[in-house]
mmCIF file of the C-alpha atoms, coordinates in Angstrom:
data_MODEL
# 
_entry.id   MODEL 
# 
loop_
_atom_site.group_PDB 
_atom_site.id 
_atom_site.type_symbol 
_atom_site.label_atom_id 
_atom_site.label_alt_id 
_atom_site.label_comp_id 
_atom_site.label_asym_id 
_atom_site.label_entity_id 
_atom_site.label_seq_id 
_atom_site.pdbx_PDB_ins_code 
_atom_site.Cartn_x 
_atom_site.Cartn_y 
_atom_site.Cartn_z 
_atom_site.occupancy 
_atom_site.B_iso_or_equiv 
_atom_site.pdbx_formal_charge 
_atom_site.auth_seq_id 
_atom_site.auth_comp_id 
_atom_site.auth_asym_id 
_atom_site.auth_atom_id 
_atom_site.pdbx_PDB_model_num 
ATOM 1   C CA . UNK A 1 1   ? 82.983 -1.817 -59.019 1.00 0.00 ? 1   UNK A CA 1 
ATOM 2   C CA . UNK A 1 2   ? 83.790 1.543  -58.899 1.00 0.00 ? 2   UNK A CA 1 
ATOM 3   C CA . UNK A 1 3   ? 81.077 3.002  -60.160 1.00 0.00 ? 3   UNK A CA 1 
ATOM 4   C CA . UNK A 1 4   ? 78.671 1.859  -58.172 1.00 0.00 ? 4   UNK A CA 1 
ATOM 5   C CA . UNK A 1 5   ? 80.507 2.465  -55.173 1.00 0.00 ? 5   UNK A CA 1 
ATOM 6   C CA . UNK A 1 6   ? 80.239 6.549  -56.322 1.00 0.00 ? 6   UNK A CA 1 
ATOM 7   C CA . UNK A 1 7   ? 76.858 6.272  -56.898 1.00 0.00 ? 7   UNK A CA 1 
ATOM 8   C CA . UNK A 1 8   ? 76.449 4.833  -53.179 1.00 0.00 ? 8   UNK A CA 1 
ATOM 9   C CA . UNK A 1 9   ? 78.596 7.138  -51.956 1.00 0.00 ? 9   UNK A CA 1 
ATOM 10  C CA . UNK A 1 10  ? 77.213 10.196 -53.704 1.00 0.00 ? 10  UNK A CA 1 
ATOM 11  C CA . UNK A 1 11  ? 73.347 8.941  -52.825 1.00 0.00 ? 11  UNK A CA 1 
ATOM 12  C CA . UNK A 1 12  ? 74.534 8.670  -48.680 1.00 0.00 ? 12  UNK A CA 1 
ATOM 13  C CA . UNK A 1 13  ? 75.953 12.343 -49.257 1.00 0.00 ? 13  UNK A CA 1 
ATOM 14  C CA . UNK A 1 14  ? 72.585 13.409 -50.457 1.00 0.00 ? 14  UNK A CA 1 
ATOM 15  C CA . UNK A 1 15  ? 70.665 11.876 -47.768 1.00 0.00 ? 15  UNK A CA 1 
ATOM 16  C CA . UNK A 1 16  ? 72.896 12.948 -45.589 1.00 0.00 ? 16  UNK A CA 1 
ATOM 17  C CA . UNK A 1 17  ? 72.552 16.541 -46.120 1.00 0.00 ? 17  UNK A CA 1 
ATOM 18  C CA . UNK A 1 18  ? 71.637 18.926 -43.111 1.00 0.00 ? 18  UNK A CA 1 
ATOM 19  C CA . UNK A 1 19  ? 67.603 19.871 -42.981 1.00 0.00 ? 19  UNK A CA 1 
ATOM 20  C CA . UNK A 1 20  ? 66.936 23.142 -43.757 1.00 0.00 ? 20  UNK A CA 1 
ATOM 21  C CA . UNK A 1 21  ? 66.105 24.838 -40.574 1.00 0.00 ? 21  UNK A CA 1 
ATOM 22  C CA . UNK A 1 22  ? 63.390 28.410 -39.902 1.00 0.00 ? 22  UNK A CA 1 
ATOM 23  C CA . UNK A 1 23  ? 62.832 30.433 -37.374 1.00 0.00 ? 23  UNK A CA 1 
ATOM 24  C CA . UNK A 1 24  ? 59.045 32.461 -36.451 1.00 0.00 ? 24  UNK A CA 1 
ATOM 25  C CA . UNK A 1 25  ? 58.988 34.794 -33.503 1.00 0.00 ? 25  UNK A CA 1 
ATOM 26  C CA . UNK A 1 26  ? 55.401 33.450 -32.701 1.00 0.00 ? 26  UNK A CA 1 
ATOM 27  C CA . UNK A 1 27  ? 55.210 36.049 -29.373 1.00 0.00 ? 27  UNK A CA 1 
ATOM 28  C CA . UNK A 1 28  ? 55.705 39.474 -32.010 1.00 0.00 ? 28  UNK A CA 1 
ATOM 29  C CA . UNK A 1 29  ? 53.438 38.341 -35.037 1.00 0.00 ? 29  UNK A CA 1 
ATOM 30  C CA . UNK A 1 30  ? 50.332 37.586 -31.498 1.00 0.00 ? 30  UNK A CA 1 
ATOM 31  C CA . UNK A 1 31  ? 51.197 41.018 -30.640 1.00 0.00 ? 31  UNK A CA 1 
ATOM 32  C CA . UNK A 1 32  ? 51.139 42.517 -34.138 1.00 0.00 ? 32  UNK A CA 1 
ATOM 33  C CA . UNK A 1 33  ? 46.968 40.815 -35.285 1.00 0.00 ? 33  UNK A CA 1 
ATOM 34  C CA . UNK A 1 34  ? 44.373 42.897 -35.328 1.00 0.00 ? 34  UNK A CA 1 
ATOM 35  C CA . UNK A 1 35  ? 42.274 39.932 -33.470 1.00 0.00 ? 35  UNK A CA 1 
ATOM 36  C CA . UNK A 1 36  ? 44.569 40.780 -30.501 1.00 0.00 ? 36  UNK A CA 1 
ATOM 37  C CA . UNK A 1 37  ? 44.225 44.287 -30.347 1.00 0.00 ? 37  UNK A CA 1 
ATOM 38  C CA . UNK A 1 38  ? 40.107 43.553 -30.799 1.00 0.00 ? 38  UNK A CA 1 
ATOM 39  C CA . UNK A 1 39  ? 40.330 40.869 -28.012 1.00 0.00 ? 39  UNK A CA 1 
ATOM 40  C CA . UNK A 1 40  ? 42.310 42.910 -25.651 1.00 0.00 ? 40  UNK A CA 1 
ATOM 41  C CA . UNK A 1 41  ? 39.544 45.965 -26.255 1.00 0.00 ? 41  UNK A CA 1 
ATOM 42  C CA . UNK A 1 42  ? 36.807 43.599 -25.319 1.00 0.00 ? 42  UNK A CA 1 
ATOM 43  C CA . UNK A 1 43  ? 38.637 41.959 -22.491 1.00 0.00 ? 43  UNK A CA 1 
ATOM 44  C CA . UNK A 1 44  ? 38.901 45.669 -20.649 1.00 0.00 ? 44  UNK A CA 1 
ATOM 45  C CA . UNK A 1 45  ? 35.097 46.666 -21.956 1.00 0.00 ? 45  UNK A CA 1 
ATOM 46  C CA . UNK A 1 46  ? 33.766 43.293 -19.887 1.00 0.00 ? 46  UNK A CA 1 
ATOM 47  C CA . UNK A 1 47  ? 36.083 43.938 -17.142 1.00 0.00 ? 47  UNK A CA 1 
ATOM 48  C CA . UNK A 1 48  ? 34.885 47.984 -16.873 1.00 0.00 ? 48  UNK A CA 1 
ATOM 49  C CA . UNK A 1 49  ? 31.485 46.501 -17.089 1.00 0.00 ? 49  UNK A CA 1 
ATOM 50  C CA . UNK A 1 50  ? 31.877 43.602 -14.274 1.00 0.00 ? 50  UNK A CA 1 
ATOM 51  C CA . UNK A 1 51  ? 33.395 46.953 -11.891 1.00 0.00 ? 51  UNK A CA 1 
ATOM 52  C CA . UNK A 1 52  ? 30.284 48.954 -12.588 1.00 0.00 ? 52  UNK A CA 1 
ATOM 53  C CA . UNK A 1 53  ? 27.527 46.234 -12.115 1.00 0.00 ? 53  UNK A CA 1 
ATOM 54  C CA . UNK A 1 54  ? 24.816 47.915 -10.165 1.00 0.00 ? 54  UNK A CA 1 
ATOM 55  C CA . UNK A 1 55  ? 25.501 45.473 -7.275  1.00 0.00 ? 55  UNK A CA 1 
ATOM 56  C CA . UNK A 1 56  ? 28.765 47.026 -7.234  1.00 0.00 ? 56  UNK A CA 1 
ATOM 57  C CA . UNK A 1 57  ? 27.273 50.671 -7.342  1.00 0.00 ? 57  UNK A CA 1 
ATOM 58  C CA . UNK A 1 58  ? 24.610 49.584 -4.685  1.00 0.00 ? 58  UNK A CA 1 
ATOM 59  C CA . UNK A 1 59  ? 27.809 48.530 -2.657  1.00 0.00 ? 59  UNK A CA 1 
ATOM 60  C CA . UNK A 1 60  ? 29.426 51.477 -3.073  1.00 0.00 ? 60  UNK A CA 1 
ATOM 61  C CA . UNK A 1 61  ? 26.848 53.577 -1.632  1.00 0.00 ? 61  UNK A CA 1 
ATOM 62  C CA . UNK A 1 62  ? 26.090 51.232 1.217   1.00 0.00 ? 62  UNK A CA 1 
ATOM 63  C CA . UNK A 1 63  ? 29.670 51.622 2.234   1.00 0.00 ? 63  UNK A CA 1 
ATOM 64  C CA . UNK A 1 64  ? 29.626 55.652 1.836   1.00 0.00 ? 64  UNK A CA 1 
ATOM 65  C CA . UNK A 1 65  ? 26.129 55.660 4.124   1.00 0.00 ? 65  UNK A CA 1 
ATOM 66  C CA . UNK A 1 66  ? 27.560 53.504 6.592   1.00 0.00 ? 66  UNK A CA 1 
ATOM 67  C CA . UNK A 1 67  ? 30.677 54.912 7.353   1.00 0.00 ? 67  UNK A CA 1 
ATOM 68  C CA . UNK A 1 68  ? 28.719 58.461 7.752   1.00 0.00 ? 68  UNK A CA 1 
ATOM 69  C CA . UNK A 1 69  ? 26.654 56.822 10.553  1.00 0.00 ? 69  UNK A CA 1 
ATOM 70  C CA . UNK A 1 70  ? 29.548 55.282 12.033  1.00 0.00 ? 70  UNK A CA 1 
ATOM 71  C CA . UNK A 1 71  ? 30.967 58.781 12.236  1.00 0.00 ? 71  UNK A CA 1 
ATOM 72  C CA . UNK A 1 72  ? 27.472 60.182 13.852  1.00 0.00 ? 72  UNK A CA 1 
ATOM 73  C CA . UNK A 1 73  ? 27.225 57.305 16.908  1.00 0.00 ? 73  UNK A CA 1 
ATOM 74  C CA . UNK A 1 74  ? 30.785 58.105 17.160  1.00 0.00 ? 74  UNK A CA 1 
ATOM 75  C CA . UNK A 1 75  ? 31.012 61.359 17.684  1.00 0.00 ? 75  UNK A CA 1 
ATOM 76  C CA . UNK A 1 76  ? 31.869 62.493 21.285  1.00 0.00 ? 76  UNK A CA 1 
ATOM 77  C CA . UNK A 1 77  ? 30.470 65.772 20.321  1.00 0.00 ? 77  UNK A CA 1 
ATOM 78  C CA . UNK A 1 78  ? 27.755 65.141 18.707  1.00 0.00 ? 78  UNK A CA 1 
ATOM 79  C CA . UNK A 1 79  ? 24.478 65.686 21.304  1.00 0.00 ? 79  UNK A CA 1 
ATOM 80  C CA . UNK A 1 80  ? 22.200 62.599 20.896  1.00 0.00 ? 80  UNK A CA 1 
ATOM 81  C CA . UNK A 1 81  ? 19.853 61.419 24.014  1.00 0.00 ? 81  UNK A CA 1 
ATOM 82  C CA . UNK A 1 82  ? 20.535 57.491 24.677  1.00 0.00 ? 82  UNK A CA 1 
ATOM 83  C CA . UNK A 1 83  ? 17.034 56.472 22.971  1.00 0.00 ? 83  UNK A CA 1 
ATOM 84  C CA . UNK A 1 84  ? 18.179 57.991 19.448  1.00 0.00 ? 84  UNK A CA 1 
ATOM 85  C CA . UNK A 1 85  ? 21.493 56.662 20.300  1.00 0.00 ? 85  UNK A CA 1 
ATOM 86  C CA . UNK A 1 86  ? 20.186 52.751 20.860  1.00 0.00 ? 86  UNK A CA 1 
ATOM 87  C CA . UNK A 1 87  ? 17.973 53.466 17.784  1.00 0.00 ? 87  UNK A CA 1 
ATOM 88  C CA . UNK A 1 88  ? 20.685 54.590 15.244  1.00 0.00 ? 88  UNK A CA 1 
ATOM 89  C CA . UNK A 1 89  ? 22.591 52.047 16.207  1.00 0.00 ? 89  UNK A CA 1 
ATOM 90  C CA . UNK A 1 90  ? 20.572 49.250 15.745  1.00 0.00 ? 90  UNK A CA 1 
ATOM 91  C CA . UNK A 1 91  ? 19.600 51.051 12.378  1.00 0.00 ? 91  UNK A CA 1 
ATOM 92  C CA . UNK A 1 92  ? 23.718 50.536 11.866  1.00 0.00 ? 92  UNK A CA 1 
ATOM 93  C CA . UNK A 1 93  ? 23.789 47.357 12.708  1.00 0.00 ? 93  UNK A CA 1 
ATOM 94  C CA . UNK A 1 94  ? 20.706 46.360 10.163  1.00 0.00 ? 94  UNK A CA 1 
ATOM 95  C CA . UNK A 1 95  ? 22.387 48.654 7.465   1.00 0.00 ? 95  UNK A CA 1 
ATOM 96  C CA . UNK A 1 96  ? 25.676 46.324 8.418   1.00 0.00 ? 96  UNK A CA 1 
ATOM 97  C CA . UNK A 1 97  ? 24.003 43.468 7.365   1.00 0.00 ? 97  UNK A CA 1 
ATOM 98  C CA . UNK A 1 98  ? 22.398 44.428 4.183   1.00 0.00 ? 98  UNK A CA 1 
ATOM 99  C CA . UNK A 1 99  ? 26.232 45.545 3.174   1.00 0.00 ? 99  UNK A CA 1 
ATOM 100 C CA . UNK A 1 100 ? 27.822 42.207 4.272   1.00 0.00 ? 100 UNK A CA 1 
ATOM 101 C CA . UNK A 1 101 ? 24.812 40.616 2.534   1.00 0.00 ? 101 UNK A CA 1 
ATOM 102 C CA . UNK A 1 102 ? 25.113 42.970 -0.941  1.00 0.00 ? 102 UNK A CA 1 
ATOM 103 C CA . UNK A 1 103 ? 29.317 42.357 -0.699  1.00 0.00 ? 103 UNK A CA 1 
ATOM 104 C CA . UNK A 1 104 ? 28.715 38.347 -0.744  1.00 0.00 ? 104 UNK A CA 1 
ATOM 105 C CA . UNK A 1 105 ? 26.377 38.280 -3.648  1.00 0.00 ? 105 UNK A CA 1 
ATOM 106 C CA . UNK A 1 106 ? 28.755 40.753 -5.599  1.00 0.00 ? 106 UNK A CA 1 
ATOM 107 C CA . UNK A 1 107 ? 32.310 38.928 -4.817  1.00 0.00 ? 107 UNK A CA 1 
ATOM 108 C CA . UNK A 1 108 ? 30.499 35.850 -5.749  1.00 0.00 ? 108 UNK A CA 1 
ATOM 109 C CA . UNK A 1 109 ? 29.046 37.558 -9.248  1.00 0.00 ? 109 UNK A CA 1 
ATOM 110 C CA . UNK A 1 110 ? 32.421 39.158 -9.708  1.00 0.00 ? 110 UNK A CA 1 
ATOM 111 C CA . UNK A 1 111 ? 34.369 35.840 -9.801  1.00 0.00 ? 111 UNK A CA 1 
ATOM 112 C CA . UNK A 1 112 ? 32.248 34.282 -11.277 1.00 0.00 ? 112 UNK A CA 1 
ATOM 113 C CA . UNK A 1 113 ? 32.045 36.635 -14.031 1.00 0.00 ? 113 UNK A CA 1 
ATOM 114 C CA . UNK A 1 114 ? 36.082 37.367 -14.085 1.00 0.00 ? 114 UNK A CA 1 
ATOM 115 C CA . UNK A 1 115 ? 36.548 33.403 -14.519 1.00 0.00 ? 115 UNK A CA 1 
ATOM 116 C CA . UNK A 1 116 ? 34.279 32.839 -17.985 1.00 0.00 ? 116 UNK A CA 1 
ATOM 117 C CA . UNK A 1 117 ? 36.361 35.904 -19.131 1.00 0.00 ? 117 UNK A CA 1 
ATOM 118 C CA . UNK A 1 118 ? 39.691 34.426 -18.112 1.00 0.00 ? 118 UNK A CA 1 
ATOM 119 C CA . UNK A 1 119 ? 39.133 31.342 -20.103 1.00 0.00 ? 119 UNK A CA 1 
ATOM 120 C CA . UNK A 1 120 ? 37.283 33.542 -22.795 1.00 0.00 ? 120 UNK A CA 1 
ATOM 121 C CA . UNK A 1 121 ? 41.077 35.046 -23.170 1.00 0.00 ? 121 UNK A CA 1 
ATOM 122 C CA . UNK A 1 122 ? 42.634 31.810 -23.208 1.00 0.00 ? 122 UNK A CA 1 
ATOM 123 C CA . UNK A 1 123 ? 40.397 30.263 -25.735 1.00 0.00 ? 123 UNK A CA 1 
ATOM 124 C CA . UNK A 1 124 ? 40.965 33.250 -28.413 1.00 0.00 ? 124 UNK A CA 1 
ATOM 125 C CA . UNK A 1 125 ? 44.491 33.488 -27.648 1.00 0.00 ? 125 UNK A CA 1 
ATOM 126 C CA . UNK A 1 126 ? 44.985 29.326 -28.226 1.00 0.00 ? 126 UNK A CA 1 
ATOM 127 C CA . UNK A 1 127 ? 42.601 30.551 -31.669 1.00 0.00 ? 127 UNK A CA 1 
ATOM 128 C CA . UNK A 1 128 ? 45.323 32.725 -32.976 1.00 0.00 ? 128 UNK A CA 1 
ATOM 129 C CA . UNK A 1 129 ? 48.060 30.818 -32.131 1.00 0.00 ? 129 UNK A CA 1 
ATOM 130 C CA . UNK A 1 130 ? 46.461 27.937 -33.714 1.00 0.00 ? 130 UNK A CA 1 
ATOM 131 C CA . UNK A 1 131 ? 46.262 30.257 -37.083 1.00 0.00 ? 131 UNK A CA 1 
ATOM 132 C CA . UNK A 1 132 ? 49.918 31.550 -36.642 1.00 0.00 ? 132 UNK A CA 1 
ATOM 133 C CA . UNK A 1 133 ? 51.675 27.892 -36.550 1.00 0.00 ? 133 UNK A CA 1 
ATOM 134 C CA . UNK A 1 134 ? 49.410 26.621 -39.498 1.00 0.00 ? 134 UNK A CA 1 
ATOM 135 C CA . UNK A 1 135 ? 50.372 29.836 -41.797 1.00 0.00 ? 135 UNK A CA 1 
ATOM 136 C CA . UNK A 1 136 ? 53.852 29.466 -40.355 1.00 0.00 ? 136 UNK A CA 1 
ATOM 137 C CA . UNK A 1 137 ? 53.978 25.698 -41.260 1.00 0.00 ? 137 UNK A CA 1 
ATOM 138 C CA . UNK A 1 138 ? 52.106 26.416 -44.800 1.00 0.00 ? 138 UNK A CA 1 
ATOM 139 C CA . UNK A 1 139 ? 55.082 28.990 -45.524 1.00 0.00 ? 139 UNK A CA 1 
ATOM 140 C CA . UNK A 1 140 ? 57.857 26.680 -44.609 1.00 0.00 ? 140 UNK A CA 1 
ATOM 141 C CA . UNK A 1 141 ? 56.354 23.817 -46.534 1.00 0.00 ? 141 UNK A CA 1 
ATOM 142 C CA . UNK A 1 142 ? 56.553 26.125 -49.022 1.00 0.00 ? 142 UNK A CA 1 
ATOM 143 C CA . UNK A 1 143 ? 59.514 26.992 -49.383 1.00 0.00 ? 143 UNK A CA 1 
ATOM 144 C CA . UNK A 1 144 ? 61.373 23.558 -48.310 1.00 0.00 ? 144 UNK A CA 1 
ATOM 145 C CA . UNK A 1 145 ? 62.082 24.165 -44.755 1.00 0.00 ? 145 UNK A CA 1 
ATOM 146 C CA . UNK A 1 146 ? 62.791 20.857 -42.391 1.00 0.00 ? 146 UNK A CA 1 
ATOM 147 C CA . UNK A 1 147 ? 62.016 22.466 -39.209 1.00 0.00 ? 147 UNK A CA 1 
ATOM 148 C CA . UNK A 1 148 ? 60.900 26.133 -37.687 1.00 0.00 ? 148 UNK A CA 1 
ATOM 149 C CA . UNK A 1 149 ? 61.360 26.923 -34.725 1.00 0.00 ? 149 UNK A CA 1 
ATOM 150 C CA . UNK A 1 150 ? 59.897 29.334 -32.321 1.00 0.00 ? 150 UNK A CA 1 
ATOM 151 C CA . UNK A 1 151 ? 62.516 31.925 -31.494 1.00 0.00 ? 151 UNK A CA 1 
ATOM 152 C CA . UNK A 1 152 ? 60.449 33.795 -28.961 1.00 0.00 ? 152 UNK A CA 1 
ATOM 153 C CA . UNK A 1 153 ? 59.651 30.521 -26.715 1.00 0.00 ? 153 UNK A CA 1 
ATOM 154 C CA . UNK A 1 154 ? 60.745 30.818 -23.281 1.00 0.00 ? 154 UNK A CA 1 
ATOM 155 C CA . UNK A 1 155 ? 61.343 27.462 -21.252 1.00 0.00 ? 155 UNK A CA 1 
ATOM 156 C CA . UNK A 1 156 ? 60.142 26.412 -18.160 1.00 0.00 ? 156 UNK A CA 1 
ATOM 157 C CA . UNK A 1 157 ? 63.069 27.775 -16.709 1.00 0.00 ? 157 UNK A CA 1 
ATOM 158 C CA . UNK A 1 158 ? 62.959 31.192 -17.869 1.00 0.00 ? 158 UNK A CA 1 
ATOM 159 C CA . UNK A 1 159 ? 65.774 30.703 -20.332 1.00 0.00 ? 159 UNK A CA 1 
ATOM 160 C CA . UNK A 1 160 ? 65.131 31.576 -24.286 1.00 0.00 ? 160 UNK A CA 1 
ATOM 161 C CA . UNK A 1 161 ? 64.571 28.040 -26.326 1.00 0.00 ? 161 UNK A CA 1 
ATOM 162 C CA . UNK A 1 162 ? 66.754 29.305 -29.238 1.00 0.00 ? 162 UNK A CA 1 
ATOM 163 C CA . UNK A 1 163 ? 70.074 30.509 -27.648 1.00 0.00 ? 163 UNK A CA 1 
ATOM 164 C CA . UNK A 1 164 ? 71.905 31.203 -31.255 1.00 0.00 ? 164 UNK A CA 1 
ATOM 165 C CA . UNK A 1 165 ? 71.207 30.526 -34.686 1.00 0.00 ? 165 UNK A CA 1 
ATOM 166 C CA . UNK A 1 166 ? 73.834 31.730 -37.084 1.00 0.00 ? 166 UNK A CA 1 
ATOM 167 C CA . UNK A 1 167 ? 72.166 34.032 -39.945 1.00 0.00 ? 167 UNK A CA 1 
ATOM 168 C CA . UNK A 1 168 ? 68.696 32.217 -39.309 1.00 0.00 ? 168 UNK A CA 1 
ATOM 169 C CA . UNK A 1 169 ? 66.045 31.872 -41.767 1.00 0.00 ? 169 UNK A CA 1 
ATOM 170 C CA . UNK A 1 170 ? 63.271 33.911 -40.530 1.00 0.00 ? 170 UNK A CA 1 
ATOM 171 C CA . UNK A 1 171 ? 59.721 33.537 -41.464 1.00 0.00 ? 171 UNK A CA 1 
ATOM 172 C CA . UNK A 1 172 ? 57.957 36.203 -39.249 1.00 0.00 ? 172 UNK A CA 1 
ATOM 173 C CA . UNK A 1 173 ? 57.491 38.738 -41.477 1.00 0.00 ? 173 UNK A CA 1 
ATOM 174 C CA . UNK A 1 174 ? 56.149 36.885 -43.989 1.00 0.00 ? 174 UNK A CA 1 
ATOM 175 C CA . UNK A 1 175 ? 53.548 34.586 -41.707 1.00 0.00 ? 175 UNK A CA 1 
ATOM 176 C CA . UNK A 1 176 ? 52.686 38.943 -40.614 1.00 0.00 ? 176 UNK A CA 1 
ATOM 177 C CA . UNK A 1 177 ? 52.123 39.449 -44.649 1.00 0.00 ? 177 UNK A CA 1 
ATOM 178 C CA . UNK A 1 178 ? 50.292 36.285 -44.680 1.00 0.00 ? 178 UNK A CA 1 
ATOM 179 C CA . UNK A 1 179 ? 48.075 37.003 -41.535 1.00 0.00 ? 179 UNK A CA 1 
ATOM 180 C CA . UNK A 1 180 ? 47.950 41.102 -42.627 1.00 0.00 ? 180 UNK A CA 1 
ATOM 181 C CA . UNK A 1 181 ? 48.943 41.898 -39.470 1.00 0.00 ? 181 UNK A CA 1 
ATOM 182 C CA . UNK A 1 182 ? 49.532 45.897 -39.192 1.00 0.00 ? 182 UNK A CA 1 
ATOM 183 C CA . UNK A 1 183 ? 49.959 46.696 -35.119 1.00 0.00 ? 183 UNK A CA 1 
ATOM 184 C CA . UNK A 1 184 ? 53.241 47.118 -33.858 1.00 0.00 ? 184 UNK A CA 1 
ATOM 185 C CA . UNK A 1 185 ? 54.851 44.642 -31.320 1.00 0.00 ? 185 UNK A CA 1 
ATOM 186 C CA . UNK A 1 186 ? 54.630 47.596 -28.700 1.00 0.00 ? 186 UNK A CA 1 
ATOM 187 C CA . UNK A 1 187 ? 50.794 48.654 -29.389 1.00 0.00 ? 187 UNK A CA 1 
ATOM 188 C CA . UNK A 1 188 ? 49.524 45.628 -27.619 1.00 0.00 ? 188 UNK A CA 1 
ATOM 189 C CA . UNK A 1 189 ? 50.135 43.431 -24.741 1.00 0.00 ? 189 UNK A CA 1 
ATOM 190 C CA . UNK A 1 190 ? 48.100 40.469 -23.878 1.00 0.00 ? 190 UNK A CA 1 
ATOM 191 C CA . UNK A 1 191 ? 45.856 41.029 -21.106 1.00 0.00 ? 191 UNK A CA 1 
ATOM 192 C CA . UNK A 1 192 ? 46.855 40.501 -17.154 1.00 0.00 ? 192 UNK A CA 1 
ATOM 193 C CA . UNK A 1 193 ? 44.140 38.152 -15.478 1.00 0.00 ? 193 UNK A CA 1 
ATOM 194 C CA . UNK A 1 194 ? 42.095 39.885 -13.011 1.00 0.00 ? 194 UNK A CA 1 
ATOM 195 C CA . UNK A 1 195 ? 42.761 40.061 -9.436  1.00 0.00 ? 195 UNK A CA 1 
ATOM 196 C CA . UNK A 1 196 ? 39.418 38.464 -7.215  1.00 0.00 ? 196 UNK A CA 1 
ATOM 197 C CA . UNK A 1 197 ? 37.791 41.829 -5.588  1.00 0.00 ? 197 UNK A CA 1 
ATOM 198 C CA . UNK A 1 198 ? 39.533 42.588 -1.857  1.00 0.00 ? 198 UNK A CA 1 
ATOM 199 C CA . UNK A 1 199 ? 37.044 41.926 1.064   1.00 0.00 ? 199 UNK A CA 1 
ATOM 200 C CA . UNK A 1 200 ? 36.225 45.415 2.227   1.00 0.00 ? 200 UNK A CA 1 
ATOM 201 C CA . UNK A 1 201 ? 36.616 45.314 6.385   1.00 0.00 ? 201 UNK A CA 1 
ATOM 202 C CA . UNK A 1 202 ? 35.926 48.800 6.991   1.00 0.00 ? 202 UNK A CA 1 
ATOM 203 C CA . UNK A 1 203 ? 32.677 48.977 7.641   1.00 0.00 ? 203 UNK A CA 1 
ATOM 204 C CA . UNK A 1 204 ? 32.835 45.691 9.954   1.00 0.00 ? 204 UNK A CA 1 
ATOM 205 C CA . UNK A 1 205 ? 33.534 47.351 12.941  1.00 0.00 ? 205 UNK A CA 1 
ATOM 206 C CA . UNK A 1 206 ? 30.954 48.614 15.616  1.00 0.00 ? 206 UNK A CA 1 
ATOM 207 C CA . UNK A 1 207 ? 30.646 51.753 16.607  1.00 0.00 ? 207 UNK A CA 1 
ATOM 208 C CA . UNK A 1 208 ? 31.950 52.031 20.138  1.00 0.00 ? 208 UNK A CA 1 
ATOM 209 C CA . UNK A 1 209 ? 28.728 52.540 22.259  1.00 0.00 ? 209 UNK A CA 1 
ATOM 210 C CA . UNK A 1 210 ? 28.846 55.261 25.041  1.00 0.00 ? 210 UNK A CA 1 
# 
C-alpha cells in the first residue's frame, strides 16, 4: 500500500504546483508602436485642419470687422452726424447677425467634426491594444506562462493593479521585439480629447448709442 500512496501523493504535489505567473507593461509597449506615433500625427493634422476651416477663418474676420465698428460708433471723438450714426449702426447690428449666424454653423461643424475624431482615437487605440494582448498572450503560451498580468493597469481608484511582484517575469520587451516597436516611452503620449470651441461674447454687445 505504500506505493501507491507515493504515487498519490507525488501526483497531488504536481498538480499542486504554483502557475507560472508574467508580467507586460501594456501602457509603455502603446507608447513605444509606430501606429501610435502615426495616429497621434494624424489626430493633430485633423484637429489643425477642423481650427482652420474657412468657416472658422470667415469667423475670424467677422469678429476683427466688427469690433473695429464697435470702436467707430463708440468713439466720443469721433465726428459723425446722427444719420451716418443710425446708419452704421444698423449696418452693426446686420453684421452682428451674420457673426452670431457664421459662429452657430461653425460650433456645430466643429463638434461635430471633433466627435468622429474622438471615437476615431478610441477605435485605433482599442486596435493596438487588441494586437498587444494577443502577441502578449502568444508569447506566454509560448513559453508556459499561467497568467500575465498587466503591470501598468491602474484601478478605478487610482491605485496600481500590481502592487509587488518579487523578481517578476516580464514579457514587455519581447511583445516590443515581437510588435518592432522602436519609439521611446517618452516620444509619444496618447492624444488629449478636444475641448468644444468657447462661445465668443465679445462682439454681443451694442454699441452704446449717443
Amino acid at each position: 500500500m505504500v506505493a501507491p500512496l507515493a504515487l498519490s501523493a507525488l501526483t497531488l504535489s504536481a498538480s499542486a504546483a504554483a502557475p507560472r505567473v508574467a508580467t507586460v507593461k501594456v501602457n509603455d509597449i502603446l507608447l513605444k508602436l509606430d501606429s501610435t506615433a502615426k495616429a497621434n500625427e494624424d489626430y493633430k493634422a485633423k484637429r489643425e485642419a477642423i481650427a482652420k476651416d474657412k468657416r472658422k477663418v470667415a469667423l475670424d474676420e467677422m469678429m476683427a470687422d466688427l469690433e473695429l465698428r464697435r470702436s467707430k460708433l463708440s468713439d466720443a471723438n469721433a465726428k459723425i452726424d446722427e444719420e451716418t450714426r443710425k446708419k452704421l449702426l444698423r449696418e452693426y447690428m446686420l453684421k452682428q447677425q451674420e457673426m452670431k449666424s457664421l459662429q452657430e454653423e461653425y460650433q456645430n461643424f466643429s463638434a461635430e467634426k471633433h466627435q468622429a475624431l474622438n471615437t476615431e482615437m478610441v477605435a485605433s487605440i482599442r486596435e493596438r491594444l487588441t494586437l498587444i494582448n494577443g502577441t502578449a498572450e502568444k508569447i506566454a503560451k509560448e513559453e508556459g506562462f499561467d497568467w500575465v498580468f498587466d503591470s501598468s493597469g491602474i484601478s478605478n481608484t487610482g491605485v496600481p493593479l500590481m502592487l509587488y511582484a518579487k523578481t517578476p517575469n516580464d514579457l514587455t520587451e519581447r511583445v516590443i521585439a515581437a510588435l518592432g516597436a522602436t519609439k521611446p516611452p517618452e516620444a509619444t503620449k496618447p492624444p488629449e480629447a478636444p475641448k468644444p470651441p468657447e462661445k465668443n461674447d465679445k462682439n454681443d454687445k451694442k454699441p452704446t448709442q449717443r
